[in-house]
GROMACS .gro file of C-alpha atoms in nm:
model
  138
    1ALA     CA    1  -1.243  15.646 -20.444
    2VAL     CA    2  -1.548  15.839 -20.392
    3VAL     CA    3  -1.530  16.221 -20.442
    4SER     CA    4  -1.796  16.431 -20.243
    5THR     CA    5  -1.901  16.787 -20.392
    6GLN     CA    6  -2.193  16.946 -20.335
    7SER     CA    7  -2.460  16.957 -20.603
    8THR     CA    8  -2.377  17.266 -20.754
    9GLY     CA    9  -1.970  17.288 -20.685
   10GLY     CA   10  -1.931  17.146 -21.025
   11PRO     CA   11  -1.603  17.028 -21.190
   12ILE     CA   12  -1.399  17.311 -21.068
   13ALA     CA   13  -1.456  17.215 -20.722
   14GLU     CA   14  -1.461  16.823 -20.813
   15LEU     CA   15  -1.111  16.921 -20.948
   16LYS     CA   16  -1.019  17.123 -20.586
   17VAL     CA   17  -1.081  16.817 -20.373
   18TRP     CA   18  -0.850  16.583 -20.606
   19GLU     CA   19  -0.605  16.858 -20.592
   20GLU     CA   20  -0.626  16.873 -20.204
   21ARG     CA   21  -0.604  16.470 -20.192
   22GLN     CA   22  -0.296  16.479 -20.380
   23THR     CA   23  -0.170  16.700 -20.113
   24LYS     CA   24  -0.243  16.477 -19.842
   25LEU     CA   25  -0.143  16.187 -20.014
   26ASN     CA   26   0.210  16.339 -20.097
   27SER     CA   27   0.236  16.426 -19.732
   28ILE     CA   28   0.179  16.076 -19.609
   29LEU     CA   29   0.398  15.929 -19.842
   30GLU     CA   30   0.654  16.190 -19.766
   31GLN     CA   31   0.616  16.115 -19.398
   32LEU     CA   32   0.658  15.709 -19.489
   33ASP     CA   33   0.982  15.752 -19.646
   34SER     CA   34   1.115  15.949 -19.382
   35ARG     CA   35   1.443  15.789 -19.260
   36LEU     CA   36   1.287  15.740 -18.915
   37ALA     CA   37   1.000  15.528 -19.040
   38SER     CA   38   1.231  15.360 -19.304
   39GLN     CA   39   1.453  15.243 -18.993
   40ILE     CA   40   1.122  15.139 -18.796
   41LEU     CA   41   1.003  14.917 -19.062
   42LYS     CA   42   1.342  14.785 -19.129
   43GLU     CA   43   1.356  14.671 -18.756
   44LEU     CA   44   0.971  14.541 -18.760
   45ALA     CA   45   1.083  14.326 -19.092
   46ASN     CA   46   1.400  14.186 -18.915
   47LEU     CA   47   1.177  14.095 -18.584
   48GLY     CA   48   0.968  13.920 -18.829
   49ASN     CA   49   0.680  14.123 -18.677
   50VAL     CA   50   0.337  14.068 -18.843
   51TYR     CA   51   0.279  14.450 -18.919
   52ALA     CA   52   0.586  14.498 -19.143
   53LYS     CA   53   0.412  14.301 -19.433
   54SER     CA   54   0.039  14.465 -19.315
   55PHE     CA   55   0.217  14.820 -19.360
   56SER     CA   56   0.383  14.761 -19.692
   57VAL     CA   57   0.028  14.677 -19.799
   58VAL     CA   58  -0.097  15.002 -19.679
   59VAL     CA   59   0.198  15.193 -19.850
   60ASP     CA   60   0.102  15.007 -20.189
   61ASP     CA   61  -0.264  15.136 -20.145
   62ILE     CA   62  -0.147  15.487 -20.075
   63LYS     CA   63   0.063  15.488 -20.407
   64GLN     CA   64  -0.242  15.345 -20.605
   65ALA     CA   65  -0.475  15.614 -20.486
   66LEU     CA   66  -0.215  15.894 -20.555
   67THR     CA   67  -0.184  15.762 -20.885
   68GLU     CA   68  -0.584  15.736 -20.933
   69THR     CA   69  -0.592  16.098 -20.787
   70GLN     CA   70  -0.338  16.238 -21.052
   71GLU     CA   71  -0.472  16.062 -21.337
   72ASN     CA   72  -0.811  16.230 -21.237
   73ILE     CA   73  -0.649  16.577 -21.229
   74MET     CA   74  -0.490  16.538 -21.534
   75TYR     CA   75  -0.859  16.464 -21.713
   76LEU     CA   76  -1.019  16.754 -21.501
   77ARG     CA   77  -0.766  17.001 -21.525
   78PRO     CA   78  -0.853  17.057 -21.918
   79PHE     CA   79  -1.215  17.157 -21.806
   80GLU     CA   80  -1.091  17.460 -21.628
   81PRO     CA   81  -1.046  17.754 -21.882
   82TYR     CA   82  -1.363  17.656 -22.051
   83LEU     CA   83  -1.569  17.638 -21.714
   84MET     CA   84  -1.401  18.000 -21.631
   85LYS     CA   85  -1.558  18.147 -21.939
   86LEU     CA   86  -1.888  17.951 -21.885
   87ALA     CA   87  -1.901  18.133 -21.548
   88ASN     CA   88  -1.824  18.489 -21.684
   89ILE     CA   89  -2.063  18.479 -21.977
   90THR     CA   90  -2.419  18.566 -22.037
   91ALA     CA   91  -2.670  18.331 -22.171
   92THR     CA   92  -2.656  18.460 -22.532
   93GLU     CA   93  -2.248  18.446 -22.530
   94CYS     CA   94  -2.325  18.039 -22.420
   95SER     CA   95  -2.198  17.889 -22.765
   96ILE     CA   96  -2.028  17.606 -22.964
   97LYS     CA   97  -1.726  17.814 -22.885
   98ILE     CA   98  -1.731  17.687 -22.532
   99THR     CA   99  -1.976  17.368 -22.539
  100ALA     CA  100  -1.790  17.197 -22.842
  101PRO     CA  101  -1.455  17.176 -22.639
  102ILE     CA  102  -1.626  17.073 -22.307
  103VAL     CA  103  -1.825  16.796 -22.488
  104HIS     CA  104  -1.493  16.682 -22.652
  105LEU     CA  105  -1.312  16.651 -22.311
  106LEU     CA  106  -1.600  16.486 -22.163
  107ASP     CA  107  -1.597  16.215 -22.471
  108LEU     CA  108  -1.216  16.172 -22.395
  109ILE     CA  109  -1.283  16.147 -22.012
  110TRP     CA  110  -1.513  15.887 -22.109
  111ARG     CA  111  -1.296  15.693 -22.324
  112HIS     CA  112  -0.968  15.710 -22.128
  113SER     CA  113  -1.052  15.767 -21.747
  114ARG     CA  114  -1.071  15.436 -21.526
  115TYR     CA  115  -1.276  15.644 -21.278
  116TYR     CA  116  -1.507  15.848 -21.478
  117HIS     CA  117  -1.563  15.544 -21.688
  118GLU     CA  118  -1.775  15.437 -21.368
  119PRO     CA  119  -2.141  15.537 -21.499
  120LYS     CA  120  -2.200  15.688 -21.141
  121ASN     CA  121  -1.875  15.886 -21.150
  122PHE     CA  122  -1.935  16.029 -21.529
  123LYS     CA  123  -2.322  16.075 -21.428
  124ARG     CA  124  -2.194  16.310 -21.117
  125LEU     CA  125  -1.963  16.513 -21.370
  126LEU     CA  126  -2.230  16.530 -21.636
  127ARG     CA  127  -2.490  16.655 -21.374
  128HIS     CA  128  -2.242  16.940 -21.194
  129LEU     CA  129  -2.177  17.028 -21.611
  130SER     CA  130  -2.559  17.046 -21.685
  131HIS     CA  131  -2.632  17.280 -21.382
  132LEU     CA  132  -2.358  17.507 -21.489
  133VAL     CA  133  -2.456  17.530 -21.847
  134VAL     CA  134  -2.837  17.557 -21.732
  135ASN     CA  135  -2.770  17.845 -21.484
  136ARG     CA  136  -2.565  18.051 -21.743
  137THR     CA  137  -2.851  18.021 -21.982
  138VAL     CA  138  -3.153  18.101 -21.750
   0.00000   0.00000   0.00000
């Protein structure tokens, strides 16, 4: 999955994108789990229709995307309180009390997240954080 945030949107914007994606995927799965959809799929399978298996693969892909989305939300959410503080402080207040926990969270994300362990995704996250820090200290 590719997350598209504006270059100045930052990690909070990225978190919001993941949360919106989670809402959409949950809605899709809820619709697919409806009684009507289940009946249609069961009938297609009983008839030996080729689309029944393809549809099953699509449902599995959606479930996998939802799992990835939930994971990314789990890794980004701890940033929220620190980034809110960072957005509301002056340059002289930008201290180790805020940057140290952010660096620690980055370390945890790099080591444990499958999505953010990919260099292009992690670099984007670092770039967003760097912009926030630089904007607060200028």
